[in-house]
Coordinates of C-alpha atoms in Angstrom, one line a residue:
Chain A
X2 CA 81.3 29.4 32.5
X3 CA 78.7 28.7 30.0
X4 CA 79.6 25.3 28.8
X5 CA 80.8 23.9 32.4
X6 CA 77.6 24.6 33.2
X7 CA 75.9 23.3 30.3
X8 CA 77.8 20.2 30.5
X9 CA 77.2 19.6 34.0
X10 CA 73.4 19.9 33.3
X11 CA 73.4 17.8 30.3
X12 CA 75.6 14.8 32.7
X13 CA 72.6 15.7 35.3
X14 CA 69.9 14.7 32.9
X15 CA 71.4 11.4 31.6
X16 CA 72.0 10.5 35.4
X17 CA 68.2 10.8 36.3
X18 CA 67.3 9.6 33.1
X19 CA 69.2 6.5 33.3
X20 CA 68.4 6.0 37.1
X21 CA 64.6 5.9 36.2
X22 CA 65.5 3.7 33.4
X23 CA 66.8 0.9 36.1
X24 CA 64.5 1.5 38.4
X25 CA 61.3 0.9 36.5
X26 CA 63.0 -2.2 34.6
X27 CA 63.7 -3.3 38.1
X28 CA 59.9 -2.7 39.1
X29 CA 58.7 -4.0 35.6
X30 CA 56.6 -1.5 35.3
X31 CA 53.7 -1.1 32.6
X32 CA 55.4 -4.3 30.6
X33 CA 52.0 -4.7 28.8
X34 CA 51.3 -2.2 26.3
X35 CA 47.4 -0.5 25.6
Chain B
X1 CA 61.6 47.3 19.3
X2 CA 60.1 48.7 15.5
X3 CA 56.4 47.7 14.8
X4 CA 57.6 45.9 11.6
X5 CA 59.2 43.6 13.5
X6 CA 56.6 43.4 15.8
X7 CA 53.8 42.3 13.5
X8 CA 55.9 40.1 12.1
X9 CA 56.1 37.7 15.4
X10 CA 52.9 37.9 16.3
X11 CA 52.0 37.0 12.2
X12 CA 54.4 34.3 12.8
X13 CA 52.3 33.0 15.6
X14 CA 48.7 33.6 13.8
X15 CA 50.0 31.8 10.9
X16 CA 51.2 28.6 12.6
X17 CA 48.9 28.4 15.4
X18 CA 46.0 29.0 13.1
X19 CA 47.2 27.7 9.9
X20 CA 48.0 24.1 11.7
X21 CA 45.0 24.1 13.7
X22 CA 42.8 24.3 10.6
X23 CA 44.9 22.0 9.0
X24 CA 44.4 19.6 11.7
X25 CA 41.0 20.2 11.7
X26 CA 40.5 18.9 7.7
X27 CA 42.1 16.5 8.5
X28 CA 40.4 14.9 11.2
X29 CA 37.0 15.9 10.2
X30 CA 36.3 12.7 8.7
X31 CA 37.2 10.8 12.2
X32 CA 33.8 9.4 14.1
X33 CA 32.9 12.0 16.8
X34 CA 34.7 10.5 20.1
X35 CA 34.8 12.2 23.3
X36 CA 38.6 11.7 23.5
X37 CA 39.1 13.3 19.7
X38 CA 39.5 17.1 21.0
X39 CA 40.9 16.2 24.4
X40 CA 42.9 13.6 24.1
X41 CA 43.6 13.8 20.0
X42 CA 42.0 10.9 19.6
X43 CA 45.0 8.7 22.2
X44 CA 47.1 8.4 18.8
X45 CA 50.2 11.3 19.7
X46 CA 53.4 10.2 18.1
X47 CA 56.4 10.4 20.1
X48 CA 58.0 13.5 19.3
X49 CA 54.5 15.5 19.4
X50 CA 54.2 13.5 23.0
X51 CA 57.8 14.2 24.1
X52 CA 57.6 18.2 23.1
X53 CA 54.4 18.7 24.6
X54 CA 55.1 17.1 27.7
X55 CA 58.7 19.1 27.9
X56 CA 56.9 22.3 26.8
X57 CA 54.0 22.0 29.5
X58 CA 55.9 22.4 32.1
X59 CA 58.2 25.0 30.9
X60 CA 56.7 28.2 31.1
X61 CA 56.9 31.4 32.9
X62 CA 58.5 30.5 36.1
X63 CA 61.0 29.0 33.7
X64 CA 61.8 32.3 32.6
X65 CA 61.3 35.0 34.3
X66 CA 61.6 33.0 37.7
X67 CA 64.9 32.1 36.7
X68 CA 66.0 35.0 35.6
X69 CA 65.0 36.1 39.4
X70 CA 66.2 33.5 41.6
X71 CA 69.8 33.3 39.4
X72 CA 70.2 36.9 40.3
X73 CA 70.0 36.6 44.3
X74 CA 71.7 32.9 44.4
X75 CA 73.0 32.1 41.1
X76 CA 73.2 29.0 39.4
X77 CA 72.1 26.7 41.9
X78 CA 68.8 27.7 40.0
X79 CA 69.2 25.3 37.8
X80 CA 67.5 22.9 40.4
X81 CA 64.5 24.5 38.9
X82 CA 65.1 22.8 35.8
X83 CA 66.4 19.3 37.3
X84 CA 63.2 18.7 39.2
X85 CA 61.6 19.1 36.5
X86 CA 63.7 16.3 34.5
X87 CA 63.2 14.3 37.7
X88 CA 59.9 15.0 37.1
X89 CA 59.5 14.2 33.5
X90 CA 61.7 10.9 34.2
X91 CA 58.9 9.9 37.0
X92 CA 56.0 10.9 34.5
X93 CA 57.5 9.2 31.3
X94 CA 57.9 5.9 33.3
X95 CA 55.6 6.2 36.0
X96 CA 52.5 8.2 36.2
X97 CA 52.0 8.7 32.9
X98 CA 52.3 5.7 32.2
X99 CA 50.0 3.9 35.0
X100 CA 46.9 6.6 33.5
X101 CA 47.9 5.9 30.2
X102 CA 47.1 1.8 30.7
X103 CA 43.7 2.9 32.7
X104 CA 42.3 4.9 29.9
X105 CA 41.2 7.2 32.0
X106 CA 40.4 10.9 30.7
X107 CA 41.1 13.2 33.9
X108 CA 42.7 12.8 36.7
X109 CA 39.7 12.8 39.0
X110 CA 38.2 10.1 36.7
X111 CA 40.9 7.9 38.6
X112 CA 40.3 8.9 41.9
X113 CA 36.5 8.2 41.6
X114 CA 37.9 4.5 41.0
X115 CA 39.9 4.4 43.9
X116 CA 38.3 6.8 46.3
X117 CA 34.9 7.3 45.3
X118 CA 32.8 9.8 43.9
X119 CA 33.1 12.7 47.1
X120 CA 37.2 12.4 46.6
X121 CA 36.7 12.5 42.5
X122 CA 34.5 16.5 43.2
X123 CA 36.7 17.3 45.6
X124 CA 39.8 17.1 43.7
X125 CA 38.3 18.4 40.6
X126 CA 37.3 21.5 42.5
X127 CA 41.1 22.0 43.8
X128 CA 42.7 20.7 41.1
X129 CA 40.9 22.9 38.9
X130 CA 41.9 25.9 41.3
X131 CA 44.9 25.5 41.4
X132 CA 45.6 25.0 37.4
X133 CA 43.9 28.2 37.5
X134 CA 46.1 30.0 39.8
X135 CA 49.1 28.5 37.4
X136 CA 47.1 29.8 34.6
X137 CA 46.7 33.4 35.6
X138 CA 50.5 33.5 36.5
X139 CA 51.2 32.5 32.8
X140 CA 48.9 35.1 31.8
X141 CA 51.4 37.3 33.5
X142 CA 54.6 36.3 32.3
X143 CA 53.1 37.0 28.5
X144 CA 52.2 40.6 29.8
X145 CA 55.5 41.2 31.0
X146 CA 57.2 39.6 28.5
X147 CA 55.7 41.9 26.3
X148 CA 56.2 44.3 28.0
X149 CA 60.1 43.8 28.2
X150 CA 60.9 43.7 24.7
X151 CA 57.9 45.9 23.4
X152 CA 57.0 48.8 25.6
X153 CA 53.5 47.6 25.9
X154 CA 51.7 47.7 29.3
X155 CA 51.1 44.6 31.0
X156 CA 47.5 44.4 30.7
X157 CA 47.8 45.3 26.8
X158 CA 50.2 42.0 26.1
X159 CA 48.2 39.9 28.1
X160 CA 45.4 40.5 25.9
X161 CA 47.3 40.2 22.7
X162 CA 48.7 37.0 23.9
X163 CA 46.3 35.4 25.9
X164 CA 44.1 35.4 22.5
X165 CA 47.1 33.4 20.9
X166 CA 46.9 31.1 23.8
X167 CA 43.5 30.5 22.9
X168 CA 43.9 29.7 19.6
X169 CA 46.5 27.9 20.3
X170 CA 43.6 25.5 21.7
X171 CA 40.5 26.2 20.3
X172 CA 40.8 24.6 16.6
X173 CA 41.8 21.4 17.3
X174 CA 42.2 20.3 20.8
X175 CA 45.2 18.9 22.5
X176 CA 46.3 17.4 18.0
X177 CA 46.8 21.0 18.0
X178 CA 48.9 21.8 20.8
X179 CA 50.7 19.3 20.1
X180 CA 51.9 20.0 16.1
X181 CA 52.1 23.7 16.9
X182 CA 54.6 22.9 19.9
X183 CA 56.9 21.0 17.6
X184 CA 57.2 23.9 15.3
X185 CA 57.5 26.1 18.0
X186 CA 59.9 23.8 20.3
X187 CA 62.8 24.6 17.1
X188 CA 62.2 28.2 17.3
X189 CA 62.3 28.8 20.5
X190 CA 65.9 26.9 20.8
X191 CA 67.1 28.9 17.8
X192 CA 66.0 32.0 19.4
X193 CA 67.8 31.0 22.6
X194 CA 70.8 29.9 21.3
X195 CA 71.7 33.1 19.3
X196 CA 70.4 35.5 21.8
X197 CA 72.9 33.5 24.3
X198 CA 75.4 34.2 21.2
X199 CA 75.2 37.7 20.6
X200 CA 75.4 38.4 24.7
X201 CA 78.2 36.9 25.0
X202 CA 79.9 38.0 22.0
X203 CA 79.0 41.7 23.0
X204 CA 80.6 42.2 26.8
X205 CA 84.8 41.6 26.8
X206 CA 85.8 38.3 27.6
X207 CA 82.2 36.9 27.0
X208 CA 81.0 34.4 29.7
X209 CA 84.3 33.3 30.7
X210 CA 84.6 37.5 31.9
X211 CA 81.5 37.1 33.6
X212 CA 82.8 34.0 35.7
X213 CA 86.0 35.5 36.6
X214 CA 84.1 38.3 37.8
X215 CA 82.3 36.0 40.4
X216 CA 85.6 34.8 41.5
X217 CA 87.4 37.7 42.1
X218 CA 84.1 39.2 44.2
X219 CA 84.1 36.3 46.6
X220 CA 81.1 35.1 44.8
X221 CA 82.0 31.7 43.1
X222 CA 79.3 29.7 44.1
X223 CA 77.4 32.3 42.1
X224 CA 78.7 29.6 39.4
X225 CA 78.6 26.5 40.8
X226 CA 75.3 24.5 40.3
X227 CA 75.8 23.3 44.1
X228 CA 75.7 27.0 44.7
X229 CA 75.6 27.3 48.9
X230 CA 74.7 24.7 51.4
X231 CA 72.0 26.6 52.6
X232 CA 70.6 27.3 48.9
X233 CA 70.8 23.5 47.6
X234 CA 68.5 22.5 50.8
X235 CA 66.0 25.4 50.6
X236 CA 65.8 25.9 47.1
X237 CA 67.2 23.0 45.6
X238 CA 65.7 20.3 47.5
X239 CA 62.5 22.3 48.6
X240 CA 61.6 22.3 44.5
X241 CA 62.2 18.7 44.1
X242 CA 59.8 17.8 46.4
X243 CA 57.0 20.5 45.5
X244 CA 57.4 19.8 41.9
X245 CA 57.3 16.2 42.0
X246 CA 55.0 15.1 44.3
X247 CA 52.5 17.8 43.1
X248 CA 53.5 17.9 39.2
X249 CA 52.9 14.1 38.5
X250 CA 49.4 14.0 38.8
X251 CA 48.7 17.2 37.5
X252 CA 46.1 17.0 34.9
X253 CA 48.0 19.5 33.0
X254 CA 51.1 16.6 32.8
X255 CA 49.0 13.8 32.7
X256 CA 46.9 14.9 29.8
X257 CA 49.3 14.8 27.1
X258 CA 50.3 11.3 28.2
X259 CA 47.3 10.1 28.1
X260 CA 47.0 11.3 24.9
X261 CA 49.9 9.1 23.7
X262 CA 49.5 6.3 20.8
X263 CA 50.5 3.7 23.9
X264 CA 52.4 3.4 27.1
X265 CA 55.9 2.6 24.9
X266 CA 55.6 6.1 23.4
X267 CA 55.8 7.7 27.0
X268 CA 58.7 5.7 27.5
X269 CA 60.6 6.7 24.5
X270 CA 59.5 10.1 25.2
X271 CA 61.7 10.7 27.7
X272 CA 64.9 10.6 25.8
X273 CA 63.5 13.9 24.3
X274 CA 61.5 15.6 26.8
X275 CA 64.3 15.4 29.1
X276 CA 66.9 17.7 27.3
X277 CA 64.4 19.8 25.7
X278 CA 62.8 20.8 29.3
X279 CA 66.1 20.5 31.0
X280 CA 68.3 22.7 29.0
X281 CA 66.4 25.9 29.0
X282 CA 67.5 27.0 32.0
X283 CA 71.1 26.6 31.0
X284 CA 70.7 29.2 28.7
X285 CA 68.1 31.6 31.2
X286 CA 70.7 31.3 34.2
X287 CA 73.6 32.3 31.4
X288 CA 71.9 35.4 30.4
X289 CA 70.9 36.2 34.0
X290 CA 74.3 36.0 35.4
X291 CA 75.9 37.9 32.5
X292 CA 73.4 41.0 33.3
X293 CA 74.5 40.4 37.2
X294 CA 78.0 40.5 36.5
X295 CA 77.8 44.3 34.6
X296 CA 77.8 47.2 37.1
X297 CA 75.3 49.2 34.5
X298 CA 72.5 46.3 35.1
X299 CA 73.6 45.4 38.7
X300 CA 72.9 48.7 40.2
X301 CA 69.6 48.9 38.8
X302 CA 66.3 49.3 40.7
X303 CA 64.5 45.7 41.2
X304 CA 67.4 44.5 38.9
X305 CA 66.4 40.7 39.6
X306 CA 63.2 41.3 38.0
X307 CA 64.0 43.6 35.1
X308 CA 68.0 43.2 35.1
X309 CA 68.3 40.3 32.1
X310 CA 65.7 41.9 30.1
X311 CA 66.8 45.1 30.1
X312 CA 70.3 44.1 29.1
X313 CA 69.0 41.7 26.3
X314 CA 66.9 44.5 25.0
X315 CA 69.8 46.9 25.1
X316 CA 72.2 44.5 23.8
X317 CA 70.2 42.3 20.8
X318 CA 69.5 43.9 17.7
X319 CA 65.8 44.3 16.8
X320 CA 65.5 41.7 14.9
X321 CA 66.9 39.2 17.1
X322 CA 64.9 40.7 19.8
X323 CA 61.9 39.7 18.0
X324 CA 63.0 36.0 17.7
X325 CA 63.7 36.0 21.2
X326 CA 60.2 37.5 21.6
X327 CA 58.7 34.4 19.4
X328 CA 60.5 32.0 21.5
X329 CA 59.6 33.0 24.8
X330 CA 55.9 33.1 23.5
X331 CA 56.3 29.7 22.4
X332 CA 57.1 28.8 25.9
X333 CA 54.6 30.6 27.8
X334 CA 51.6 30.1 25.3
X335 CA 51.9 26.2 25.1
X336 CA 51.4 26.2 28.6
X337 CA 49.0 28.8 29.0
X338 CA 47.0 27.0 26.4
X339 CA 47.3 23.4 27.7
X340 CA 46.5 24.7 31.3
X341 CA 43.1 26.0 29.9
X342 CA 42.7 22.8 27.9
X343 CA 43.0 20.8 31.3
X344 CA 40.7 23.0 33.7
X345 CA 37.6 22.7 30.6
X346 CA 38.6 18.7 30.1
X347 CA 38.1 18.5 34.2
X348 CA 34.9 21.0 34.4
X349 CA 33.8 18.9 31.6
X350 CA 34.6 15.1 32.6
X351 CA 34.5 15.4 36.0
X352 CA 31.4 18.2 37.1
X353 CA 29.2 18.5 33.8
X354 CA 29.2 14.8 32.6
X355 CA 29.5 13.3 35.9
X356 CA 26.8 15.6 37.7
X357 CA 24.5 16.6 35.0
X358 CA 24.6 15.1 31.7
X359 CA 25.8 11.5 31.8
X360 CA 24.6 11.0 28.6
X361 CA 25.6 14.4 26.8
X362 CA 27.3 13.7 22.9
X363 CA 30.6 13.9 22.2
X364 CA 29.8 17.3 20.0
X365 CA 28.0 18.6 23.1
X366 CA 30.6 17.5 25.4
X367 CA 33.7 19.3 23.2
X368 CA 31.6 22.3 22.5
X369 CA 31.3 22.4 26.7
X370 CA 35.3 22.0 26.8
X371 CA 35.3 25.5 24.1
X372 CA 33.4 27.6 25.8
X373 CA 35.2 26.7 29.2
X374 CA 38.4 27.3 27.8
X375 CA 37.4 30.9 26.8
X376 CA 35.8 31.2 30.1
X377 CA 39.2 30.2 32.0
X378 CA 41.0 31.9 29.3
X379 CA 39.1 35.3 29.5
X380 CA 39.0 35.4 33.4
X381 CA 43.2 34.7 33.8
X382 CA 43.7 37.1 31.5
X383 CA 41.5 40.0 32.9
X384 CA 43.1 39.5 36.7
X385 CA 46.6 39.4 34.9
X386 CA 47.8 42.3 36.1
X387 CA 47.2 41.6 39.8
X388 CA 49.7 39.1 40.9
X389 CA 52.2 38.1 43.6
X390 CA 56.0 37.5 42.7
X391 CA 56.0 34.5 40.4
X392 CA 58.2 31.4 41.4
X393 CA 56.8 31.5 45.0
X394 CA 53.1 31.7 43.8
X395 CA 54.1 28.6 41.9
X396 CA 55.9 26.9 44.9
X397 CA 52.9 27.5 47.3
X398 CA 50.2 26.7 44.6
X399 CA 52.0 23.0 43.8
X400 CA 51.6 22.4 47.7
X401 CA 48.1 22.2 47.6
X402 CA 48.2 19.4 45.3
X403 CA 50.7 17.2 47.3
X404 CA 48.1 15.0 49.0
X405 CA 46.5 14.3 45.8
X406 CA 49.4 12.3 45.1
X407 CA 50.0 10.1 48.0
X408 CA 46.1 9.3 47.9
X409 CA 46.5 8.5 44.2
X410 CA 49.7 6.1 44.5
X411 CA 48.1 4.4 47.6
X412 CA 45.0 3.8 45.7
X413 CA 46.7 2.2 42.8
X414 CA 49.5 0.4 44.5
X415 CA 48.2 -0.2 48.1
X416 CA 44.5 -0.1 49.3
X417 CA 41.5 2.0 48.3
X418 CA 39.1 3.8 51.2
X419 CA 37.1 6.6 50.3
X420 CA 37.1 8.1 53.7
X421 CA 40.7 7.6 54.3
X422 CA 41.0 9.7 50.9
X423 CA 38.9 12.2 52.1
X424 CA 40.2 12.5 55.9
X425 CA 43.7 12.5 54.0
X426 CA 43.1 15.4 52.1
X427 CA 41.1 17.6 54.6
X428 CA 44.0 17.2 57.2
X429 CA 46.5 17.9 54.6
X430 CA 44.7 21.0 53.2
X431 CA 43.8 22.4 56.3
X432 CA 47.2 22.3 58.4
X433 CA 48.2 24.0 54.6
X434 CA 46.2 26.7 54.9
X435 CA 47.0 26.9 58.8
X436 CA 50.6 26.9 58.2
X437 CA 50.1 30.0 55.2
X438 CA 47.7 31.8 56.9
X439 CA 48.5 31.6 60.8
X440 CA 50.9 32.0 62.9
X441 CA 51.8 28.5 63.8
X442 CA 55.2 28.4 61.9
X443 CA 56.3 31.5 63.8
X444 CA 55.3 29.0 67.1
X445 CA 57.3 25.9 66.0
X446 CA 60.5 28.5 65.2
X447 CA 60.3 28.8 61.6
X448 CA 60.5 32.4 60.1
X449 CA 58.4 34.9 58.0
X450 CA 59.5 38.3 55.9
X451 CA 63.3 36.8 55.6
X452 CA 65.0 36.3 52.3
X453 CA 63.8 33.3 50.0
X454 CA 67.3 30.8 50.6
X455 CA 66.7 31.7 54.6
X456 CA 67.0 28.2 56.3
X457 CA 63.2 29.1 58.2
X458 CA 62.0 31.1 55.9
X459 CA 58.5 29.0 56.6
X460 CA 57.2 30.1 53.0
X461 CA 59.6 27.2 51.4
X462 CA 58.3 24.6 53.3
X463 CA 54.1 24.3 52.5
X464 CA 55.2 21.8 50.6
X465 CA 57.0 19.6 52.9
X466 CA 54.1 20.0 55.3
X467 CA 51.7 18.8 53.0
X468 CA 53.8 15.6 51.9
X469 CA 54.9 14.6 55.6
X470 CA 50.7 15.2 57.0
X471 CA 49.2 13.2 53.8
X472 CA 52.4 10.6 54.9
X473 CA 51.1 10.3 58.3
X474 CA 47.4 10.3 58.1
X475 CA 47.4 7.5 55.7
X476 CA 49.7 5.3 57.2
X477 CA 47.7 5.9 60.7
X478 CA 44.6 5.1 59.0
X479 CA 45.9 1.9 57.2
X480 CA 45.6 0.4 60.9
X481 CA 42.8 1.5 61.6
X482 CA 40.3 1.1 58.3
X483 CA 40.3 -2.2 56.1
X484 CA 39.8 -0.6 52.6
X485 CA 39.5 -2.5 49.4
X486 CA 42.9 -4.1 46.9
X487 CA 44.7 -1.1 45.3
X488 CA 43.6 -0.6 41.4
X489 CA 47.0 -2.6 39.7
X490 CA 46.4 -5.5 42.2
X491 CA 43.0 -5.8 41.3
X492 CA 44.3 -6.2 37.6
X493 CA 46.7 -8.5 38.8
X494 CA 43.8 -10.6 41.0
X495 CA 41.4 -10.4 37.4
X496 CA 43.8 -11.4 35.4
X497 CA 45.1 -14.5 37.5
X498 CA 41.6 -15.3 37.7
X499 CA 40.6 -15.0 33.9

């Protein structure tokens, strides 16, 4: 039980991780740095 | 739990929090006076003291104890508490953090003044400030009672003893001091996790594997299924998505430590750590809760969803591992107890004192202001400790109020700017808030009160929806009918196409 949920969670945080990656390269956002 | 023991976490805690904040503060002495040095550390965080801090900000309390809670009525679906916040972090690390960082702005308020006006910029301050402080006394809780748990102490006694730490965790150096101490403490309170995750499950038959079958065979599997029920993954899955992330990422609280980044790229990079750190916690709190769940002896006890896991890891650790659970949970709760104070005094500060009275106060004068508020702050949460509603739903309902800030911030940065659109926004928002927690008027449009917290009406889950769909509503009605000025980032775009 522990690691199925563990690993589900861990796949869950690379998802949204890797979604907001796309969409803020899609958006360009903050390209210039301060 | 023996007193050796005992005074040897909270040594452990004096001697890092103190020893790294006077370290920090040799070091820096020789640094011109800035305003930003104590707040903001001077904007020169490297990423991993950025990534911790933001992962351990948000991880406090509710993280623990309001796990513990929620797994033992609905299971693991709780773990939406901990992937709203990655959402969260994700949105911050890339987003909002990210669009403050680039304004060089100090609060959060400071912003709104930009895009809103001055009446918006008080207004939120006030709330904001409120509602950090509502957060704050609920942390101040959680120390008590954690405390408590694996001590014996009364609540009131550990919330003294630890709100202290939680100042000191503060006072020395600022948000440079937060920071270091939360990287030291980030690697104890994993160690402390893990082996206290260990040891319970080495010390029931069958471990957690026991504990699952057990589900099964009761007709309770989705006890172990993160997708838990259909009715929990909409009213608490999906209900703390939305509170958390439209009232999280432009929380000063959040948005402080970003801004205190070197530059925008070390938000980004952030992420990659922040996002596991925060994330994975509540693996290991929902593990522990639904071992205790799963044996009769803790099952059958009285108000076993709020004492059920403790009890069991105090029965089951040894003392000493006991006490390194003890340091790691204080690590959680302090860093945001201590931040939380930080960001009420930087707002009182920036935002009332400076703004109202002394535009032209020193930076000395302006840090010493930002001490003595964080005592104040400090001292008042932890005196009223000892008086407060069930956790994770004083959370949910205190996150609502700050929904509207958000939409009025990302229309006034993306879209157009009208102070009294702002305003109007807010007022609606707030007071259709305060109608739907205080009337009866979710009774009239069917919704329910008094029934269990995954209840499909239960209208306490939904503040938070209210708030987003009014502040949706009022501004896109008033975009027809005021004019309003560019949004902040095309206004850059228009200066920089004319430079």
């Amino acid at each position: 039980m522990f690691w199925s949920l563990f690993i589900q969670t861990l796949i869950f945080i690379g998802v949204i991780v890797a979604i907001g990656q796309m969409i803020a390269k899609i958006f360009g956002n903050g390209e210039e740095d301060t | 739990m023996n007193t050796g023991l005992l005074i040897g976490v909270f040594a452990y805690e004096i001697i890092v929090i103190v020893g790294l904040g006077l370290w920090l503060q040799m070091r820096h002495k020789n640094k011109v006076a800035s305003a930003d040095e104590f707040a903001l550390a001077g904007r020169d965080l490297p990423i991993p003291v950025v990534a911790v801090t933001l992962a351990l900000t948000v991880l406090g309390t509710a993280h623990i104890l309001g796990v513990f809670e929620m797994t033992w009525h609905m299971g693991a679906v709780a773990i939406w508490f901990s992937i709203a916040h990655v959402i969260l972090l994700t949105f911050v690390c890339l987003g909002t953090g990210v669009w403050f960082r680039r304004l060089n702005v100090q609060t959060v308020p400071e912003l709104l003044e930009r895009t809103s006006g001055q009446a918006t910029r008080l207004f939120v301050s006030c709330v904001m400030a409120g509602v950090l402080f509502g957060i704050l006394t609920v942390e101040a809780q959680g120390i008590g009672i954690i405390i408590q748990a694996l001590t014996g102490w009364p609540i009131h006694q550990g919330a003294i003893l630890g709100g202290i730490l939680g100042l000191l965790y503060v006072l020395l150096a600022g948000m440079r001091e937060i920071g270091w101490v939360n990287l030291v403490n980030a690697v104890v309170m994993y160690a402390g996790l893990i082996l206290a995750t260990i040891f319970v499950g080495a010390h029931f038959a069958g471990g957690y594997e026991a504990a699952g079958t057990y589900y099964e065979n009761n007709g309770l599997s989705h006890m172990t299924s993160i997708w838990g029920t259909k009715a929990t993954l909409i009213n608490f899955g999906l209900v703390t998505v939305v509170a958390v992330l439209f009232s999280q990422s432009i929380n000063q609280m959040l948005i402080q430590p970003a801004m205190s980044a070197k530059n925008t790229k070390t938000i980004k990079k952030a992420l990659w750590i922040a996002a596991p750190v925060n994330g994975l916690f509540g693996v290991f709190a929902i593990a522990i809760a639904l071992m205790a769940r799963s044996q009769p002896e803790y099952a059958s006890l009285e108000a076993g969803a709020k004492i059920g896991s403790t009890t069991m890891l105090v029965d089951v650790l040894p003392p000493w591992l006991a006490a390194v659970l003890l340091a790691a949970f204080l690590a959680a709760i302090l860093s945001t107890f201590a931040i939380i104070a930080l960001s009420i005094a930087t707002i009182f500060t920036n935002d009332i004192y400076k703004s109202l009275y002394k535009p032209e106060a020193s930076a000395k004068q302006l840090t010493n202001m930002i001490r003595l508020m964080i005592i104040l702050v400090g001292g008042i949460a932890i005196a009223i400790a000892s008086f407060m509603p069930p956790i994770l739903a004083a959370m949910i309902w205190l996150f609502a109020w700050l929904v509207p800030v958000f939409f009025i911030v990302m229309y006034g940065i993306f879209f157009k700017r009208h102070n009294g659109l702002s305003v109007a926004t807010i007022i609606i928002a707030w007071l259709i808030n305060g109608l739907w927690t205080f009337t009866s008027l979710p009774l009239a449009l069917g919704f329910l009160r008094g029934v269990p917290p995954d209840h499909v009406l239960n209208a306490d889950n939904y503040n938070a929806y209210v708030t987003a769909v009014v502040s949706i509503a009022v501004l896109i009605i008033g975009s027809f009918i005021v004019k309003g000025d560019d949004g902040l980032f095309k206004l850059e775009a228009k200066a920089r196409g004319g430079a």
